[in-house]
GROMACS .gro file of C-alpha atoms in nm:
model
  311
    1UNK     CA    1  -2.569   0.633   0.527
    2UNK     CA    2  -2.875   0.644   0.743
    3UNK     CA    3  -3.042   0.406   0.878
    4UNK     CA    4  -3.467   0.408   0.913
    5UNK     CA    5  -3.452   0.592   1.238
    6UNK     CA    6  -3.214   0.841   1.078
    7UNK     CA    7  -2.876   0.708   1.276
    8UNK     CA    8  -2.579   0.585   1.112
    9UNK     CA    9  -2.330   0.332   1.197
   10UNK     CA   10  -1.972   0.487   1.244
   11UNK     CA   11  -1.764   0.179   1.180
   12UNK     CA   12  -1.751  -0.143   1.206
   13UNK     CA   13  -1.483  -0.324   1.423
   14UNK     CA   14  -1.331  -0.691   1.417
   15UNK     CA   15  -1.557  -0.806   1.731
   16UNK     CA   16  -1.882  -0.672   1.625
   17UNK     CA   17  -1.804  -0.786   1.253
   18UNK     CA   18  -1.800  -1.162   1.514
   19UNK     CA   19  -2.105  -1.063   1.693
   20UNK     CA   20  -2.320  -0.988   1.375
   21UNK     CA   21  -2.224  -1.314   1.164
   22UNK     CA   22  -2.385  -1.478   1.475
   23UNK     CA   23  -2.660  -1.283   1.481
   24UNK     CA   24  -2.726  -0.887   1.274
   25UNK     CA   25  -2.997  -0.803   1.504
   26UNK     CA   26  -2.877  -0.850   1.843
   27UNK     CA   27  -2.610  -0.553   1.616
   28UNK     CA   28  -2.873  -0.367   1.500
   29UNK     CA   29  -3.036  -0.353   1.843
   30UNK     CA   30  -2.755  -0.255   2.068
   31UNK     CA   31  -2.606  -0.012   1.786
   32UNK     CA   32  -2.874   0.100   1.574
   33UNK     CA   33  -3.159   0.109   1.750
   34UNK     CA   34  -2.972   0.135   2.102
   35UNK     CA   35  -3.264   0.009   2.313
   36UNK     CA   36  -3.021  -0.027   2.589
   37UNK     CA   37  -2.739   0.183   2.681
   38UNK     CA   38  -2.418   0.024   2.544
   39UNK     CA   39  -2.177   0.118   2.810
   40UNK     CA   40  -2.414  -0.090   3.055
   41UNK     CA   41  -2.353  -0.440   2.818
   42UNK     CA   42  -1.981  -0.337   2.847
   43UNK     CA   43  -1.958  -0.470   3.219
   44UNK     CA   44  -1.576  -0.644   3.238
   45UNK     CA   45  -1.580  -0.942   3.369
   46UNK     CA   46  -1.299  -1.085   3.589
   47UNK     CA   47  -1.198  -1.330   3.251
   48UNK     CA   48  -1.205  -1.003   3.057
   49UNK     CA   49  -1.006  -0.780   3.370
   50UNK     CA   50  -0.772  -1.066   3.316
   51UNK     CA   51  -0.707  -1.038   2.947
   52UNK     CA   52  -0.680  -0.689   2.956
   53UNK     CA   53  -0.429  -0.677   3.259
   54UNK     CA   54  -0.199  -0.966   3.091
   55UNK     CA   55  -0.254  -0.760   2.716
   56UNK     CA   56  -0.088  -0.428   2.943
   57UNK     CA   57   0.205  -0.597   3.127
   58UNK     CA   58   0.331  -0.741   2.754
   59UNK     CA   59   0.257  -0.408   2.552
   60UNK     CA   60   0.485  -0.236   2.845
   61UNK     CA   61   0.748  -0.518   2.874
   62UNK     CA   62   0.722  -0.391   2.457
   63UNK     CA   63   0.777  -0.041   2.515
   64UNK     CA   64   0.899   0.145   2.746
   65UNK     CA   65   0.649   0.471   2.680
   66UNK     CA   66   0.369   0.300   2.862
   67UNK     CA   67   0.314   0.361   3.199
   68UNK     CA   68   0.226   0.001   3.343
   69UNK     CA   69   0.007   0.108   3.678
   70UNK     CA   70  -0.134   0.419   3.504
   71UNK     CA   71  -0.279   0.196   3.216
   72UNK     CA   72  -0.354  -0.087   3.480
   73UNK     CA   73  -0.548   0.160   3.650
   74UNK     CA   74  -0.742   0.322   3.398
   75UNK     CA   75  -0.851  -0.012   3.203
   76UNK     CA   76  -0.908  -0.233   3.516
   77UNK     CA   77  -1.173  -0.149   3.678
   78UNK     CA   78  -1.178  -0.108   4.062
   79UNK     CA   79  -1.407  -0.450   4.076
   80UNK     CA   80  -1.179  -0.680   3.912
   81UNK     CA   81  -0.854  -0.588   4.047
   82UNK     CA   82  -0.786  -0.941   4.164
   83UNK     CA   83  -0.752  -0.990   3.791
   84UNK     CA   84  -0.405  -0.828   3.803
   85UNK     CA   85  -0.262  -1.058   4.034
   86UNK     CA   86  -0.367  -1.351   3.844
   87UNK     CA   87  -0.232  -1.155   3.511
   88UNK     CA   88   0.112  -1.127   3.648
   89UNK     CA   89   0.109  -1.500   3.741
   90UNK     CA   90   0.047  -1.571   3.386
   91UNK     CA   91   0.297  -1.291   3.258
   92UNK     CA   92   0.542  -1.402   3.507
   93UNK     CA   93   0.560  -1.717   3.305
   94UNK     CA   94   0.526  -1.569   2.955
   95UNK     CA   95   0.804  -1.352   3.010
   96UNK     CA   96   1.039  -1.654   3.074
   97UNK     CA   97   1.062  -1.842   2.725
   98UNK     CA   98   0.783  -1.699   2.537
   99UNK     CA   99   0.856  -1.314   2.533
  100UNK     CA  100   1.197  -1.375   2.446
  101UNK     CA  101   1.108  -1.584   2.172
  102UNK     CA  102   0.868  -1.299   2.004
  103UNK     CA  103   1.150  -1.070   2.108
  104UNK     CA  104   1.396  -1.261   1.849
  105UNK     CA  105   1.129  -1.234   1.574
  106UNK     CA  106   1.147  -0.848   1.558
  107UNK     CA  107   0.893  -0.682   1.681
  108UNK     CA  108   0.812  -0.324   1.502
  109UNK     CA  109   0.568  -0.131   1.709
  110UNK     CA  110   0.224  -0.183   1.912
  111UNK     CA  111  -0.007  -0.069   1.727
  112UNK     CA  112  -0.293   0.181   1.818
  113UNK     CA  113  -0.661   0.216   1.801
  114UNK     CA  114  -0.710   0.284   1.433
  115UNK     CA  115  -0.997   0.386   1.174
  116UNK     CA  116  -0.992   0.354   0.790
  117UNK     CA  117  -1.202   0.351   0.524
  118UNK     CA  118  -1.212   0.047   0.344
  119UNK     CA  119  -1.247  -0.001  -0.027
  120UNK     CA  120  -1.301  -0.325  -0.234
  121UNK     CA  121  -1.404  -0.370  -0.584
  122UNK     CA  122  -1.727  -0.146  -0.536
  123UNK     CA  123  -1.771  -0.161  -0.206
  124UNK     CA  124  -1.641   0.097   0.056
  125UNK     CA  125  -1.694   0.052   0.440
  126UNK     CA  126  -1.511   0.191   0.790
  127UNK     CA  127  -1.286  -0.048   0.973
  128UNK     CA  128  -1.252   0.028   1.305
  129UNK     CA  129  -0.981  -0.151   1.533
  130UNK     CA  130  -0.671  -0.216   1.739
  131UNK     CA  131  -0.397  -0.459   1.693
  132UNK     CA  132  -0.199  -0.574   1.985
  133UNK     CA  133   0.206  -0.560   1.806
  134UNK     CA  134   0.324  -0.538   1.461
  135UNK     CA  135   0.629  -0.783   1.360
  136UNK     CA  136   0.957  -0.642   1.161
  137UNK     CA  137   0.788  -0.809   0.844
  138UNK     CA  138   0.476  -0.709   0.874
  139UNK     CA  139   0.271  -0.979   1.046
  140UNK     CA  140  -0.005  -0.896   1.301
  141UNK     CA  141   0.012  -1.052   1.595
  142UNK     CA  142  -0.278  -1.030   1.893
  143UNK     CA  143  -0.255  -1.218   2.239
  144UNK     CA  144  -0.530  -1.442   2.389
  145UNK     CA  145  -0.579  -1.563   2.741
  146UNK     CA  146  -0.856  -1.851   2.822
  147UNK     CA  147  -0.880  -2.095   3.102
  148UNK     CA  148  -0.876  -1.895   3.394
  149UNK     CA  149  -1.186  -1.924   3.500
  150UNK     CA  150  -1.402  -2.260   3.454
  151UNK     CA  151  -1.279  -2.586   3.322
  152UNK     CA  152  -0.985  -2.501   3.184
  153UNK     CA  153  -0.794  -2.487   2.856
  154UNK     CA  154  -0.538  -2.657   2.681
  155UNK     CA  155  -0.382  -2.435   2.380
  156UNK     CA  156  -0.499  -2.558   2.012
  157UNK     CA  157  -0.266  -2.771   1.836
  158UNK     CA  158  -0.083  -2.553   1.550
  159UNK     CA  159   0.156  -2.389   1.727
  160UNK     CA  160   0.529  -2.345   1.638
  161UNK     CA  161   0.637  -2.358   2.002
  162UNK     CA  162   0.505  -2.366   2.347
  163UNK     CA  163   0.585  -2.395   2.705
  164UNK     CA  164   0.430  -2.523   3.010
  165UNK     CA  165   0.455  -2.377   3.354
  166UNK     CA  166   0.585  -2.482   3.635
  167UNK     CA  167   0.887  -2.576   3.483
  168UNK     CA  168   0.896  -2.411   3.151
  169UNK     CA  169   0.923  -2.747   3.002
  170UNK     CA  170   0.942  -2.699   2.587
  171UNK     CA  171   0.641  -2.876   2.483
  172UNK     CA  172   0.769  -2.877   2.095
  173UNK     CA  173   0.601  -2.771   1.808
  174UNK     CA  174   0.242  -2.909   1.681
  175UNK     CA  175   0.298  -2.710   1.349
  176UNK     CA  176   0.084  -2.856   1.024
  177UNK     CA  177  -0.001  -2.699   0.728
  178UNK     CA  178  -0.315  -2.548   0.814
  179UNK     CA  179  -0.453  -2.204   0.801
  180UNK     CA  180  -0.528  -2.007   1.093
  181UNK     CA  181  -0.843  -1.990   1.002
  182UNK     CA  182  -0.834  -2.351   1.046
  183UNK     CA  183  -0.720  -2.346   1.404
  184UNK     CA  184  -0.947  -2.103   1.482
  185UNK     CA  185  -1.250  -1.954   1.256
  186UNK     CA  186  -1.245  -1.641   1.542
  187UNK     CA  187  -0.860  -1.564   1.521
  188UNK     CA  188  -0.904  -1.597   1.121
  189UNK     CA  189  -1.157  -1.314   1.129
  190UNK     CA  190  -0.960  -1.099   1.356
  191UNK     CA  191  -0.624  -1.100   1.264
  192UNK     CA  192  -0.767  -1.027   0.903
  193UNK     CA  193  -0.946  -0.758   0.952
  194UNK     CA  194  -0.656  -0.571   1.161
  195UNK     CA  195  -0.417  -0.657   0.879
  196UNK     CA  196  -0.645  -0.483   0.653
  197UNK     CA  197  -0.643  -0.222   0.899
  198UNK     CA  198  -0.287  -0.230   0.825
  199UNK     CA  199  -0.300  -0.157   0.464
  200UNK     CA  200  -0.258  -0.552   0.363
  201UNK     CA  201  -0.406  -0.612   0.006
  202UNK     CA  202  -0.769  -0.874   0.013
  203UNK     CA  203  -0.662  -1.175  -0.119
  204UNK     CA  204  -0.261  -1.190  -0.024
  205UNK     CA  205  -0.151  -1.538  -0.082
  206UNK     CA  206   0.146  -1.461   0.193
  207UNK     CA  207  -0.094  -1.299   0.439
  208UNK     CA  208   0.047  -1.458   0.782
  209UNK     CA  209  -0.040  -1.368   1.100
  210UNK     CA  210  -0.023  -1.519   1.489
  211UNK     CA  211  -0.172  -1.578   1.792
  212UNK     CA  212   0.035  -1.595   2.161
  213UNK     CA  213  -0.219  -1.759   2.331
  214UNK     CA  214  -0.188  -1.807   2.700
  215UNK     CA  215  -0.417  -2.108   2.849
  216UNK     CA  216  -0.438  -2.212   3.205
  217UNK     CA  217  -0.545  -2.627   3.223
  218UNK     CA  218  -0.746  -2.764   3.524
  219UNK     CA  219  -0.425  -2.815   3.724
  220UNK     CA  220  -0.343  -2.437   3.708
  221UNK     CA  221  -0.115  -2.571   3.445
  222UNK     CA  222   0.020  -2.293   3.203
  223UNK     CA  223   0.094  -2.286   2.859
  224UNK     CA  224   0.265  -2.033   2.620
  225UNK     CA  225   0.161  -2.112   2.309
  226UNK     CA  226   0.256  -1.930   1.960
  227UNK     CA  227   0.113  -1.926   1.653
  228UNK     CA  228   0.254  -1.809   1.305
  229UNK     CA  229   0.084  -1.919   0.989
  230UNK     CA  230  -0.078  -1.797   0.646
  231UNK     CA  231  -0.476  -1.692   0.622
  232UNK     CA  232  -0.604  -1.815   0.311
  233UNK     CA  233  -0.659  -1.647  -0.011
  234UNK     CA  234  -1.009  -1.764  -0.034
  235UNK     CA  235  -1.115  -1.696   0.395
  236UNK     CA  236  -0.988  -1.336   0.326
  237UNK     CA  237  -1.182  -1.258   0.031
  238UNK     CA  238  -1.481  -1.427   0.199
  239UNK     CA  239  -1.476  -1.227   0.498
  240UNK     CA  240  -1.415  -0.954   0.293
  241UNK     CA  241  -1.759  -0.985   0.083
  242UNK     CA  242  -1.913  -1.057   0.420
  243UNK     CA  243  -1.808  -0.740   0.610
  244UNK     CA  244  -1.885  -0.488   0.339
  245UNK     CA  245  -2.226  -0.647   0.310
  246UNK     CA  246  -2.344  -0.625   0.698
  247UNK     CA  247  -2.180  -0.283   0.658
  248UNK     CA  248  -2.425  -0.203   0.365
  249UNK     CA  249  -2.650  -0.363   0.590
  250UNK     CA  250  -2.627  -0.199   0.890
  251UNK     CA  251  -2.671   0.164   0.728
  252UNK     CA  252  -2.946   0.057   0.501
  253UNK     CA  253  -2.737   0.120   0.192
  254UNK     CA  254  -2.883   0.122  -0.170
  255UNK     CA  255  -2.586  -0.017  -0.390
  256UNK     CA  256  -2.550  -0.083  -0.762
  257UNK     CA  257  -2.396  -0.385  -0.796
  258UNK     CA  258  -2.365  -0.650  -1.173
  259UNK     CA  259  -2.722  -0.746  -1.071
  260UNK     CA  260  -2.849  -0.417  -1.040
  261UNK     CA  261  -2.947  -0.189  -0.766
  262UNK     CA  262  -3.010  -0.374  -0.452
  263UNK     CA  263  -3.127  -0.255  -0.136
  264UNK     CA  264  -2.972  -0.360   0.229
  265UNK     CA  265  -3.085  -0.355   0.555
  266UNK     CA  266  -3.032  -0.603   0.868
  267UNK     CA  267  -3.183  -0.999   0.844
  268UNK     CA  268  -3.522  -1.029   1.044
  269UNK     CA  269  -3.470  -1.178   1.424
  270UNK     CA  270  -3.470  -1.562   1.388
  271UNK     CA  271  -3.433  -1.745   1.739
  272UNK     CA  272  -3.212  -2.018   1.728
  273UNK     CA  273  -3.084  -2.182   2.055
  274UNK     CA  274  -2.690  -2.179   1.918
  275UNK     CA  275  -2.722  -1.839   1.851
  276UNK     CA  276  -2.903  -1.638   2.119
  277UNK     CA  277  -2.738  -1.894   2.403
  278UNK     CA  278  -2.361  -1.888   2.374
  279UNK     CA  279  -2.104  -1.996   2.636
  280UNK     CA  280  -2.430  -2.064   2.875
  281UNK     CA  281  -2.476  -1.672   2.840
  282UNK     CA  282  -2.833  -1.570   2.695
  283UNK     CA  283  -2.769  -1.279   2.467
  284UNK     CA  284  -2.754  -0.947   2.621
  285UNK     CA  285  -3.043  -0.759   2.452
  286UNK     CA  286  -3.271  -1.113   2.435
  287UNK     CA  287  -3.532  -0.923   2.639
  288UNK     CA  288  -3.570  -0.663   2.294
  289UNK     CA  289  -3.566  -0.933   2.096
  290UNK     CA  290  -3.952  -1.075   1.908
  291UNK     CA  291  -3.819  -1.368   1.781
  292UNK     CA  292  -3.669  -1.487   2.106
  293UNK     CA  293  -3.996  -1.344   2.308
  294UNK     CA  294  -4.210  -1.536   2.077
  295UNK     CA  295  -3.997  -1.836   2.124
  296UNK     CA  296  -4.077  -1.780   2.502
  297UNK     CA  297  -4.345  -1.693   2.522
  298UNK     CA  298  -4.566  -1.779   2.192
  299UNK     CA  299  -4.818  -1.593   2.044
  300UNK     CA  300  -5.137  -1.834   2.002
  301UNK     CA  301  -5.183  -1.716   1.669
  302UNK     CA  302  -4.849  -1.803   1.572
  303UNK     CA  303  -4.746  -2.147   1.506
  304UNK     CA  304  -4.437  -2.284   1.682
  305UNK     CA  305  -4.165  -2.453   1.460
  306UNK     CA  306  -4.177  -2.824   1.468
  307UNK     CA  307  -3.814  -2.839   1.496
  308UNK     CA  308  -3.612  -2.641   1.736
  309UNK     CA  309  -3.428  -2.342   1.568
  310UNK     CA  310  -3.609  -2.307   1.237
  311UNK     CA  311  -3.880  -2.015   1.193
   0.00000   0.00000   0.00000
């Protein structure tokens, strides 16, 4: 499994699965060719000190082995420690309704940081990942925080209960019969992938799976919102396909498949403005990248596409 600089890709985990159906080679450059040391793009930001503070106060509300300021301490880093405060303003409120609530559904373990190998049909790849809790009946759940910081966010509608804060006012259920995936493409992906991790079969019509999602609105309103619903049959075996591809991909497998053999390596770089600018952030490794240098700054020999994001 080597690549053409004679590396090899470990694994493959849930988020960079994300990061290379938006784009292989900002992947391939950060973890193939490693033009930039990784550990320097892994900067936590106060949103992500947040997240991981909140993720640590329910996991030890879960079980009493963890050591709450030990783990605060080693995952928090010494920048972002206002992040805790506002984490225990959002726990504070989760643990009123919403923890009791997931409580009553039976809760099995938290799960750990995991590594399998994972076989389909003829393909076999190495998941990499780790799930926030396991339920009594098997369903993964993962928590998500979003709002703190900029405009705001109001939870997605799809959820079997929530809460708002102050107050703890039941806000109902906004339950229809859609797929997670549905909700939220991101989610879909995720809790997939760790269910897999999980031993779950591809293709499980009664693959379920939720979301606690915490959301703070623009009034510093916030909401405790929980999802439980099935993935579908056809989103799993499509993500699937897709992740044992970019893993043939990404260690420049030759495979035989019904077509014959078939060599795999990463797409070209293609700039595209939705892609290499997300969430007003210009991709991390842009400065590596030829197709977003030459959409910069062009060559003259090279003609510029007529319309934006085609090449």
């Amino acid at each position: 499994m080597l690549d053409e600089r004679g590396k090899s890709l470990k694994h493959l985990s849930p988020s960079t699965f994300l990061k290379a159906m938006n784009c292989e080679h900002q992947v391939k450059l950060i973890k193939i060719d490693k033009v930039v040391d990784e550990d320097l793009l892994r900067q936590q930001t106060m949103a992500m000190a947040t997240g991981t503070a909140f993720d640590i106060m329910v996991k030890a509300a879960l079980n009493k082995k963890i050591n709450l300021e030990e783990e605060l301490s080693e995952e928090v880093e010494p920048k972002n420690k206002a992040a805790i405060l506002l984490a225990k303003e959002m726990f504070e409120c989760y643990k009123l309704n919403a923890l009791p609530a997931l409580k009553g559904e039976g809760v099995a373990y938290t799960a750990i940081d995991s590594t399998i190998d994972l076989e389909w049909n003829e393909w076999k790849s190495v998941l990499n990942g780790r799930p926030d809790v396991v339920m009594s009946d098997g369903t993964v759940i993962d928590w998500k925080c979003q709002g703190m910081f900029g405009r705001g966010k109001i939870p997605f509608p799809g959820y079997i209960r929530c809460f708002k804060y102050p107050g703890g006012k039941d806000q109902g259920s906004s339950h229809t019969e859609q797929f997670l995936e549905q909700i939220n493409f991101d989610w879909g992906v995720q809790l997939y992938l760790y269910a897999r991790l999980l031993g779950r079969k591809a293709g499980d019509p009664k693959l379920k799976a939720g979301i606690e999602n915490v959301t703070i609105d623009s009034s510093n309103n916030v909401y405790c919102a929980s999802y439980r619903t099935l993935i579908s049959t056809e989103f799993q075996l499509n993500i699937e396909r897709q992740f044992h591809e970019k893993w043939a991909k990404f260690n420049y497998l030759t495979l035989n498949h019904s077509s014959g053999l078939m060599n795999h390596k990463p797409d070209p770089p293609q700039y595209h403005k939705m892609k290499c600018i997300k969430y007003n952030q210009l991709c991390n490794v842009a400065q590596y990248c030829s197709a977003y240098q030459n959409e910069i700054h062009p060559s003259p020999n090279i003609d510029k596409p007529l319309i934006e994001g085609l090449s």
